[in-house]
Coordinates of C-alpha atoms in Angstrom, one line a residue:
Chain L
X1064 CA -47.8 -0.9 -39.6
X1065 CA -44.1 -0.7 -39.1
X1066 CA -44.1 2.8 -40.5
X1067 CA -46.8 3.7 -38.1
X1068 CA -44.8 2.3 -35.1
X1069 CA -41.8 4.2 -36.3
X1070 CA -43.8 7.4 -36.6
X1071 CA -45.4 6.8 -33.2
X1072 CA -42.0 6.5 -31.5
X1073 CA -40.7 9.5 -33.4
X1074 CA -43.7 11.6 -32.3
X1075 CA -43.2 10.3 -28.8
X1076 CA -39.6 11.4 -28.6
X1077 CA -40.3 14.8 -30.1
X1078 CA -43.1 15.2 -27.6
X1079 CA -40.7 14.3 -24.7
X1080 CA -38.1 16.7 -26.0
X1081 CA -40.7 19.5 -26.2
X1082 CA -41.8 18.8 -22.6
X1083 CA -38.1 18.9 -21.4
X1084 CA -37.5 22.0 -23.4
X1085 CA -40.6 23.8 -22.0
X1086 CA -40.0 22.4 -18.5
X1087 CA -43.4 20.8 -18.4
X1088 CA -45.1 17.8 -16.9
X1089 CA -48.1 16.4 -18.9
X1090 CA -50.5 14.0 -17.2
X1091 CA -53.6 12.2 -18.4
X1092 CA -56.4 11.3 -15.9
X1093 CA -59.9 10.0 -15.9
X1094 CA -63.1 11.7 -14.5
X1095 CA -62.3 10.2 -11.0
X1096 CA -58.8 11.9 -11.2
X1097 CA -57.2 8.5 -11.6
X1098 CA -53.8 8.7 -13.3
X1099 CA -54.0 7.0 -16.8
X1100 CA -50.7 8.0 -18.3
X1101 CA -47.6 10.1 -17.6
X1102 CA -46.5 11.7 -20.9
X1103 CA -43.5 13.3 -19.3
X1104 CA -42.7 14.2 -15.8
X1105 CA -40.0 16.7 -16.6
X1106 CA -40.4 18.6 -13.3
X1107 CA -40.1 15.4 -11.2
X1108 CA -43.4 16.0 -9.5
X1109 CA -44.5 12.4 -9.2
X1110 CA -42.1 11.0 -6.7
X1111 CA -42.8 7.3 -6.8
X1112 CA -42.4 4.7 -9.6
X1113 CA -44.6 5.0 -12.7
X1114 CA -46.0 1.5 -12.6
X1115 CA -47.1 1.9 -9.0
X1116 CA -48.8 5.2 -9.6
X1117 CA -51.0 4.4 -12.6
X1118 CA -54.6 4.2 -11.5
X1119 CA -54.1 6.2 -8.3
X1120 CA -55.7 9.5 -7.5
X1121 CA -53.4 12.1 -9.1
X1122 CA -54.1 14.7 -6.4
X1123 CA -52.4 12.5 -3.8
X1124 CA -49.4 11.8 -6.0
X1125 CA -48.4 15.4 -6.3
X1126 CA -46.4 17.6 -4.0
X1127 CA -48.7 19.1 -1.2
X1128 CA -48.3 22.6 -2.6
X1129 CA -49.9 21.5 -5.9
X1130 CA -52.7 19.4 -4.7
X1131 CA -55.3 22.2 -4.2
X1132 CA -54.7 24.1 -7.5
X1133 CA -54.6 20.8 -9.5
X1134 CA -57.8 19.6 -7.8
X1135 CA -59.6 22.9 -8.4
X1136 CA -58.4 23.0 -12.0
X1137 CA -59.7 19.5 -12.6
X1138 CA -63.1 20.3 -11.0
X1139 CA -63.5 23.4 -13.1
X1140 CA -62.3 21.7 -16.3
X1141 CA -65.0 19.0 -15.8
X1142 CA -67.6 21.7 -15.7
X1143 CA -66.3 24.3 -18.2
X1144 CA -64.0 22.3 -20.5
X1145 CA -60.8 23.9 -19.3
X1146 CA -59.2 25.8 -16.3
X1147 CA -56.0 27.5 -15.5
X1148 CA -54.4 28.1 -12.1
X1149 CA -50.9 28.8 -10.7
X1150 CA -49.0 27.1 -7.9
X1151 CA -45.7 26.7 -6.2
X1152 CA -43.3 23.8 -6.3
X1153 CA -40.6 23.4 -3.6
X1154 CA -37.5 21.6 -4.8
X1155 CA -35.6 19.2 -2.6
X1156 CA -33.0 21.9 -2.1
X1157 CA -35.8 24.0 -0.6
X1158 CA -35.7 26.3 -3.6
X1159 CA -39.2 27.2 -4.8
X1160 CA -40.5 28.0 -8.3
X1161 CA -43.8 29.0 -9.8
X1162 CA -45.8 26.9 -12.2
X1163 CA -49.0 27.3 -14.2
X1164 CA -51.5 24.5 -14.2
X1165 CA -53.8 23.9 -17.2
X1166 CA -56.5 21.3 -17.0
X1167 CA -58.5 20.3 -20.1
X1168 CA -61.5 18.0 -20.6
X1169 CA -61.4 15.8 -23.7
X1170 CA -64.9 14.3 -24.3
X1171 CA -65.3 10.7 -25.5
X1172 CA -65.2 9.9 -29.3
X1173 CA -65.2 6.7 -31.3
X1174 CA -61.7 5.6 -30.3
X1175 CA -61.3 6.9 -26.8
X1176 CA -63.3 7.4 -23.7
X1177 CA -63.6 10.8 -21.9
X1178 CA -60.3 11.9 -20.3
X1179 CA -58.6 15.0 -18.8
X1180 CA -55.1 16.3 -19.4
X1181 CA -53.1 18.4 -16.9
X1182 CA -50.3 20.5 -18.1
X1183 CA -48.0 21.8 -15.4
X1184 CA -45.5 24.2 -16.8
X1185 CA -42.7 26.1 -15.1
X1186 CA -43.2 29.8 -15.4
X1187 CA -40.6 31.5 -17.5
X1188 CA -38.3 34.0 -15.7
X1189 CA -37.9 31.6 -12.8
X1190 CA -34.5 30.5 -14.1
X1191 CA -33.8 27.7 -16.6
X1192 CA -34.3 24.4 -14.7
X1193 CA -32.1 22.5 -17.1
X1194 CA -29.2 24.9 -16.8
X1195 CA -29.4 24.6 -13.0
X1196 CA -29.3 20.8 -13.3
X1197 CA -26.1 21.1 -15.4
X1198 CA -24.8 23.6 -12.8
X1199 CA -25.5 21.1 -10.1
X1200 CA -23.7 18.4 -11.9
X1201 CA -20.7 20.8 -12.3
X1202 CA -20.8 21.7 -8.6
X1203 CA -21.0 18.0 -7.7
X1204 CA -18.0 17.3 -9.9
X1205 CA -16.0 20.1 -8.2
X1206 CA -17.1 18.8 -4.8
X1207 CA -16.0 15.3 -5.6
X1208 CA -12.6 16.6 -6.8
X1209 CA -12.3 18.6 -3.6
X1210 CA -13.1 15.6 -1.5
X1211 CA -10.4 13.6 -3.3
X1212 CA -8.0 16.4 -2.8
X1213 CA -8.7 16.5 0.9
X1214 CA -8.4 12.7 1.2
X1215 CA -5.0 13.0 -0.4
X1216 CA -4.0 15.8 1.9
X1217 CA -5.1 13.8 4.9
X1218 CA -3.1 10.9 3.7
X1219 CA -0.1 13.1 3.3
X1220 CA -0.6 14.6 6.7
X1221 CA -0.8 11.1 8.3
X1222 CA 2.4 10.2 6.5
X1223 CA 4.1 13.4 7.8
X1224 CA 2.8 12.7 11.3
X1225 CA 4.3 9.3 11.1
X1226 CA 7.6 10.7 9.9
X1227 CA 7.6 13.2 12.7
X1228 CA 6.9 10.5 15.3
X1229 CA 9.9 8.7 13.8
X1230 CA 12.1 11.7 14.0
X1231 CA 11.0 12.3 17.6
X1232 CA 11.9 8.8 18.5
X1233 CA 15.3 9.3 16.7
X1234 CA 15.8 12.5 18.7
X1235 CA 15.0 10.7 22.0
X1236 CA 17.5 8.0 21.0
X1237 CA 20.0 10.8 20.2
X1238 CA 19.5 12.4 23.6
X1239 CA 20.0 9.1 25.3
X1240 CA 23.3 8.5 23.5
X1241 CA 24.3 12.0 24.3
X1242 CA 23.6 11.5 28.0
X1243 CA 25.7 8.4 28.2
X1244 CA 28.5 8.6 25.7
X1245 CA 29.3 12.3 25.7
X1246 CA 29.4 12.5 29.5
X1247 CA 31.9 9.7 29.9
X1248 CA 34.9 11.6 28.3
X1249 CA 33.7 14.7 29.9
X1250 CA 33.9 13.1 33.3
X1251 CA 37.4 11.9 32.5
X1252 CA 38.5 15.4 31.7
X1253 CA 37.0 17.0 34.7
X1254 CA 37.6 14.4 37.4
X1255 CA 41.2 13.7 36.4
X1256 CA 42.0 17.4 36.3
X1257 CA 40.7 17.7 39.8
X1258 CA 42.5 14.6 40.9
X1259 CA 45.7 16.0 39.4
X1260 CA 45.4 19.2 41.3
X1261 CA 44.4 17.3 44.5
X1262 CA 47.2 14.8 44.5
X1263 CA 50.0 16.7 42.8
X1264 CA 49.0 20.2 43.8
X1265 CA 52.2 20.7 45.7
X1266 CA 54.2 20.1 42.6
X1267 CA 52.3 22.5 40.4
X1268 CA 52.8 26.3 40.1
X1269 CA 50.0 28.9 39.9
X1270 CA 49.6 28.9 36.2
X1271 CA 49.4 25.1 36.1
X1272 CA 46.7 25.3 38.7
X1273 CA 44.9 28.0 36.7
X1274 CA 45.0 25.8 33.6
X1275 CA 43.5 23.0 35.5
X1276 CA 40.7 25.4 36.7
X1277 CA 40.0 26.3 33.1
X1278 CA 39.6 22.6 32.2
X1279 CA 37.3 22.0 35.1
X1280 CA 35.2 25.1 34.3
X1281 CA 34.9 24.1 30.7
X1282 CA 33.8 20.6 31.7
X1283 CA 31.3 22.0 34.1
X1284 CA 29.8 24.3 31.4
X1285 CA 29.7 21.4 28.9
X1286 CA 27.9 19.3 31.4
X1287 CA 25.3 22.0 31.9
X1288 CA 24.8 22.3 28.2
X1289 CA 24.4 18.5 27.8
X1290 CA 21.9 18.5 30.6
X1291 CA 20.1 21.4 28.8
X1292 CA 19.9 19.5 25.6
X1293 CA 18.6 16.5 27.5
X1294 CA 16.0 18.6 29.3
X1295 CA 14.9 20.2 26.1
X1296 CA 14.5 16.9 24.2
X1297 CA 12.8 15.3 27.2
X1298 CA 10.0 18.0 27.1
X1299 CA 8.8 16.3 23.9
X1300 CA 9.1 12.8 25.1
X1301 CA 7.8 13.1 28.6
X1302 CA 4.1 12.5 29.5
X1303 CA 2.2 15.8 29.8
X1304 CA -0.1 15.3 32.7
X1305 CA -2.8 18.0 32.4
X1306 CA -4.6 18.4 35.7
X1307 CA -6.4 21.3 37.3
X1308 CA -3.5 23.5 38.5
X1309 CA -3.9 26.6 40.5
X1310 CA -1.3 28.9 38.9
X1311 CA -0.9 30.8 42.2
X1312 CA 0.2 27.5 43.7
X1313 CA 2.5 26.9 40.8
X1314 CA 4.0 30.3 41.3
X1315 CA 4.6 29.5 45.0
X1316 CA 6.5 26.4 44.1
X1317 CA 8.6 28.3 41.5
X1318 CA 9.4 31.0 44.1
X1319 CA 10.3 28.3 46.7
X1320 CA 12.7 26.8 44.2
X1321 CA 14.3 30.2 43.7
X1322 CA 14.4 31.0 47.4
X1323 CA 18.2 31.3 47.6
X1324 CA 18.7 33.6 44.7
X1325 CA 15.7 35.7 45.8
X1326 CA 17.1 36.2 49.3
X1327 CA 20.6 36.9 48.0
X1328 CA 19.4 39.6 45.6
X1329 CA 16.5 41.0 47.7
X1330 CA 14.1 40.3 44.9
X1331 CA 10.4 40.9 45.3
X1332 CA 7.8 39.1 43.2
X1333 CA 4.2 40.4 43.1
X1334 CA 1.3 39.2 41.0
X1335 CA -2.3 39.8 40.1
X1336 CA -4.9 37.1 40.5
X1337 CA -3.8 34.0 38.5
X1338 CA -6.3 31.5 37.1
X1339 CA -6.6 27.7 37.6
X1340 CA -5.9 25.9 34.4
X1341 CA -5.9 22.4 33.1
X1342 CA -2.2 22.2 32.5
X1343 CA 0.9 20.2 33.4
X1344 CA 1.9 21.4 36.8
X1345 CA 5.7 20.6 36.5
X1346 CA 6.0 22.4 33.2
X1347 CA 4.1 25.5 34.2
X1348 CA 6.3 25.7 37.4
X1349 CA 9.3 25.4 35.2
X1350 CA 8.0 28.1 32.8
X1351 CA 7.4 30.6 35.6
X1352 CA 10.6 29.7 37.3
X1353 CA 12.8 30.2 34.2
X1354 CA 11.2 33.6 33.5
X1355 CA 11.6 34.8 37.1
X1356 CA 15.1 33.4 37.4
X1357 CA 16.1 35.2 34.2
X1358 CA 14.5 38.5 35.5
X1359 CA 16.6 38.2 38.6
X1360 CA 19.8 37.1 36.8
X1361 CA 19.6 40.1 34.5
X1362 CA 18.8 42.7 37.2
X1363 CA 20.0 46.2 37.2
X1364 CA 21.6 48.1 40.1
X1365 CA 18.3 48.2 42.1
X1366 CA 17.0 45.1 43.8
X1367 CA 14.9 43.2 41.3
X1368 CA 11.2 43.7 41.3
X1369 CA 9.1 41.3 39.2
X1370 CA 5.4 41.5 38.5
X1371 CA 3.2 38.8 37.0
X1372 CA -0.2 39.3 35.4
X1373 CA -2.8 37.1 33.7
X1374 CA -5.8 38.1 31.6
X1375 CA -8.3 36.0 29.7
X1376 CA -8.3 36.3 25.9
X1377 CA -11.0 35.3 23.4
X1378 CA -9.2 32.0 23.3
X1379 CA -6.9 31.1 26.2
X1380 CA -4.9 33.4 28.5
X1381 CA -2.2 36.1 28.1
X1382 CA 0.4 36.3 30.8
X1383 CA 3.1 38.9 31.4
X1384 CA 6.3 38.9 33.5
X1385 CA 7.6 42.4 34.0
X1386 CA 11.0 43.2 35.5
X1387 CA 13.1 46.3 36.3
X1388 CA 16.3 44.7 35.0
X1389 CA 18.9 45.7 32.5
X1390 CA 16.6 45.2 29.5
X1391 CA 17.4 43.8 26.1
X1392 CA 18.2 45.7 22.9
X1393 CA 15.6 45.4 20.2
X1394 CA 18.0 43.8 17.7
X1395 CA 18.8 40.9 20.1
X1396 CA 15.3 40.1 21.2
X1397 CA 14.6 37.5 18.5
X1398 CA 17.8 35.5 19.3
X1399 CA 17.2 34.9 22.9
X1400 CA 14.6 32.1 22.5
X1401 CA 17.1 30.0 20.6
X1402 CA 19.2 27.3 22.2
X1403 CA 22.6 28.3 23.6
X1404 CA 22.1 32.0 22.6
X1405 CA 23.5 34.1 25.3
X1406 CA 23.6 37.9 25.3
X1407 CA 26.3 38.2 27.9
X1408 CA 29.7 36.7 28.4
X1409 CA 30.3 34.1 31.0
X1410 CA 32.0 36.5 33.4
X1411 CA 29.1 38.9 33.4
X1412 CA 26.3 36.4 33.8
X1413 CA 25.9 32.8 34.6
X1414 CA 23.7 31.0 32.1
X1415 CA 23.8 28.6 29.2
X1416 CA 21.1 29.9 27.0
X1417 CA 18.7 27.0 27.7
X1418 CA 16.0 28.4 30.0
X1419 CA 14.1 30.5 27.4
X1420 CA 14.4 27.8 24.8
X1421 CA 12.6 25.5 27.3
X1422 CA 10.0 28.2 28.0
X1423 CA 9.3 28.4 24.3
X1424 CA 8.8 24.7 24.0
X1425 CA 6.4 24.6 26.9
X1426 CA 4.4 27.6 25.6
X1427 CA 4.3 26.0 22.1
X1428 CA 3.0 22.8 23.6
X1429 CA -0.1 24.8 24.5
X1430 CA -0.4 26.4 21.1
X1431 CA 0.8 29.6 22.6
X1432 CA 3.4 32.2 21.7
X1433 CA 6.2 33.9 23.7
X1434 CA 7.7 37.3 23.0
X1435 CA 9.0 40.3 24.9
X1436 CA 9.0 44.1 25.0
X1437 CA 12.1 45.7 26.3
X1438 CA 14.7 48.4 25.9
X1439 CA 18.0 48.7 27.6
X1440 CA 17.8 50.3 31.1
X1441 CA 14.0 50.1 31.2
X1442 CA 13.4 46.5 32.1
X1443 CA 11.8 43.8 30.1
X1444 CA 8.3 42.4 29.9
X1445 CA 8.0 38.8 28.7
X1446 CA 4.5 37.9 27.4
X1447 CA 3.2 34.4 26.7
X1448 CA -0.1 33.0 25.7
X1449 CA -1.5 29.6 26.6
X1450 CA -4.5 28.4 24.7
X1451 CA -6.3 26.6 27.5
X1452 CA -9.7 27.4 29.0
X1453 CA -9.9 28.5 32.6
X1454 CA -11.2 25.8 34.9
X1455 CA -14.9 25.9 35.2
X1456 CA -16.1 24.9 38.6
X1457 CA -18.0 21.6 37.9
X1458 CA -19.1 20.9 41.4
Chain M
X188 CA 41.7 -12.4 49.1
X189 CA 38.0 -11.4 49.6
X190 CA 36.6 -9.0 47.2
X191 CA 34.6 -6.2 48.8
X192 CA 33.1 -4.5 45.8
X193 CA 32.3 -5.8 42.3
X194 CA 32.3 -2.8 39.9
X195 CA 30.7 -3.5 36.6
X196 CA 31.9 -0.8 34.4
X197 CA 33.2 -0.8 30.8
X198 CA 34.9 2.6 30.8
X199 CA 38.4 2.3 32.3
X200 CA 38.2 6.1 33.0
X201 CA 35.1 5.8 35.1
X202 CA 36.5 2.8 36.8
X203 CA 39.7 4.6 37.6
X204 CA 37.8 7.7 38.9
X205 CA 35.7 5.6 41.2
X206 CA 38.6 3.5 42.4
X207 CA 40.5 6.7 43.2
X208 CA 37.5 8.1 45.0
X209 CA 37.2 5.0 47.2
X210 CA 40.9 5.1 47.8
X211 CA 40.7 8.7 48.9
X212 CA 38.0 8.0 51.5
X213 CA 40.0 5.2 53.0
X214 CA 38.1 2.3 51.6
X215 CA 41.0 0.0 50.7
X216 CA 39.0 -3.2 50.3
X217 CA 39.7 -4.7 47.0
X218 CA 37.5 -3.7 44.1
X219 CA 37.0 -6.2 41.3
X220 CA 36.3 -4.6 37.9
X221 CA 34.2 -6.4 35.3
X222 CA 34.1 -4.7 31.9
X223 CA 31.0 -6.5 30.6
X224 CA 27.9 -8.0 32.0
X225 CA 29.0 -11.5 31.1
X226 CA 32.3 -11.0 32.8
X227 CA 30.4 -9.9 36.0
X228 CA 28.2 -13.0 35.9
X229 CA 31.1 -15.3 35.3
X230 CA 32.9 -13.7 38.2
X231 CA 29.9 -14.2 40.5
X232 CA 29.5 -17.9 39.4
X233 CA 33.0 -18.8 40.7
X234 CA 31.8 -18.1 44.3
X235 CA 28.9 -20.5 44.0
X236 CA 31.1 -23.6 44.7
X237 CA 33.7 -21.9 46.7
X238 CA 34.3 -21.1 50.4
X239 CA 35.2 -17.6 49.4
X240 CA 32.7 -15.0 50.4
X241 CA 30.7 -13.2 47.7
X242 CA 31.4 -9.5 47.1
X243 CA 29.6 -7.3 49.7
X244 CA 28.4 -4.8 47.2
X245 CA 27.8 -4.6 43.4
X246 CA 28.1 -1.3 41.6
X247 CA 26.5 -1.6 38.2
X248 CA 26.8 0.7 35.2
X249 CA 23.8 0.6 32.8
X250 CA 25.4 1.4 29.5
X251 CA 27.5 -1.7 28.9
X252 CA 28.6 -3.4 25.7
X253 CA 26.7 -6.7 25.0
X254 CA 24.3 -7.4 27.9
X255 CA 22.8 -4.1 29.2
X256 CA 23.1 -3.1 32.8
X257 CA 19.3 -3.8 33.2
X258 CA 19.7 -7.3 31.8
X259 CA 22.6 -8.0 34.2
X260 CA 20.5 -6.6 37.1
X261 CA 17.7 -8.9 36.2
X262 CA 19.9 -12.0 36.2
X263 CA 21.5 -11.0 39.5
X264 CA 18.1 -10.5 41.1
X265 CA 16.8 -13.8 39.7
X266 CA 19.5 -15.8 41.4
X267 CA 18.5 -16.8 44.9
X268 CA 22.0 -16.1 46.3
X269 CA 23.2 -13.2 44.2
X270 CA 19.9 -11.4 44.8
X271 CA 20.9 -10.9 48.4
X272 CA 24.0 -8.8 47.4
X273 CA 23.1 -5.1 47.5
X274 CA 23.3 -3.9 43.9
X275 CA 23.6 -0.2 43.3
X276 CA 23.1 1.2 39.8
X277 CA 25.6 3.9 38.9
X278 CA 24.8 5.5 35.6
X279 CA 25.3 8.7 33.6
X280 CA 21.7 8.6 32.8
X281 CA 19.2 10.5 34.9
X282 CA 16.4 9.4 32.5
X283 CA 13.3 8.7 34.5
X284 CA 12.7 5.5 32.5
X285 CA 16.2 4.1 33.4
X286 CA 15.6 4.9 37.0
X287 CA 12.2 3.4 37.2
X288 CA 13.2 0.3 35.4
X289 CA 16.2 -0.2 37.7
X290 CA 14.0 -0.2 40.8
X291 CA 11.4 -2.4 39.1
X292 CA 14.2 -4.9 38.6
X293 CA 15.0 -4.6 42.4
X294 CA 18.0 -2.4 42.3
X295 CA 18.9 -1.4 45.9
X296 CA 19.8 2.1 44.9
X297 CA 20.3 4.3 41.9
X298 CA 23.0 6.9 41.7
X299 CA 23.7 9.3 38.8
X300 CA 27.4 9.7 38.1
X301 CA 28.6 13.2 38.9
X302 CA 31.1 15.2 36.9
X303 CA 33.3 16.6 39.7
X304 CA 35.8 14.5 41.5
X305 CA 34.8 15.9 44.8
X306 CA 31.2 14.6 44.2
X307 CA 32.7 11.2 43.5
X308 CA 34.5 11.3 46.7
X309 CA 31.3 12.2 48.5
X310 CA 29.5 9.3 46.9
X311 CA 32.3 6.9 47.8
X312 CA 32.2 8.1 51.3
X313 CA 28.5 7.6 51.6
X314 CA 28.5 4.2 50.0
X315 CA 31.3 3.1 52.4
X316 CA 29.5 4.6 55.5
X317 CA 26.2 3.1 54.7
X318 CA 26.6 -0.1 52.7
X319 CA 29.9 -1.3 54.1
X320 CA 29.7 0.0 57.7
X321 CA 26.1 0.7 58.8
X322 CA 23.9 -2.0 57.3
X323 CA 23.7 -5.6 58.4
X324 CA 24.1 -8.0 55.5
X325 CA 22.9 -11.6 55.4
X326 CA 25.3 -14.3 56.6
X327 CA 25.8 -16.2 53.4
X328 CA 27.8 -13.3 52.1

């Protein structure tokens, strides 16, 4: 008896292995198509739990695509003893494969009543199902590893963002200290030199007065540089208030701010149609103003003429500011966006090398870029991009 | 002797520049200098039980050792008598936050310290013309 049981379970396991290997599902039903036994559902065709499905009509337990061929096979097998059909099974990942269905009638004998078997076998050449499962497991593993990697990367990114916020706060603190503490000794230098020349001027000779002028000039330059550092650091810390801004309006404000120097130099500024953008008004005014003021500052012998254009890109806008000024040699063009980089000595041109550094910061705030095309004697064209959509009229 | 201006300023240089500027524009009323916020408050307290008049004007630096200028301003503007003395913030900082906070604490004006002496003279002139000559101040001062 025990030997029999052992043999039964051995045969059972071997049968299961065969079904798996052949990618086959083997079902036993009665004459009313009621499921009696599932010998192996190696194609996962019966979706619900085994204990719930025993006794139910097999046709309704199968995927829709198999119902008709299985039903027909069973009908024919009941008449002729056996029948063979083919069908399609659609996997959950919407991949389909072909199967052959064989139904067979087993008449009653001394030990068993009449029953039918249904063999549903995956057709060869449709790819090994088992291998695909292993592949799927592999892919899953890789995906999990990737998710883990991404989570770690995100965490690192969050840490970096925090560190950056910290360093920004440090920078603001630094700017504040600079604004207070560096300016005090600077004021002492400048103001007392001036006081000296005012009150004791009659006792000083020309060179003494010239020395005092150098001290005062140096102090004034240093003050402008400190103000520049502050302005640059404040760009990061100030609130950016993006509102619908008509860039033609912004240009008007910039030109108004530059009225004096424009009139002095007989500068003309023309432009093509400019868009309305969701942008911080003050910063776009400053951007245009700095570029125009540079174009005027570095003018040639002819009165400065500046032309501004804007054209939409696939993403954002491309702007250009063209002038007829002295131009900039190729090898110096990269330097000019850096802080305090000046291409001319102080006698030639006023400027502290801050304006373009500020322009770069503003453009970068809008994920844009700034660059120029220029050669000496032929003027310069500054280009910048702003990755902002043009305002769509919502009303 | 009545003090006209209380200048709260820790930097002797800045104090000297401002004094010289006031001197130049012909404002010879005595200027009392306090080097810290506490010194300024102690100075104001001594008028509370005295027949001496309070200073007519307080010029207050923000960047002070110990109590900050903003804290001193807050204490001045919380005191029912001191709050009537015009208090002008005079600071190196042109930081929007510093300016806004000063006015929120009821500063009467905010002036950014210039670099050139001539600008100092101008400021001294304007302060004298407006705060010491034009405006009417309450009687208790």
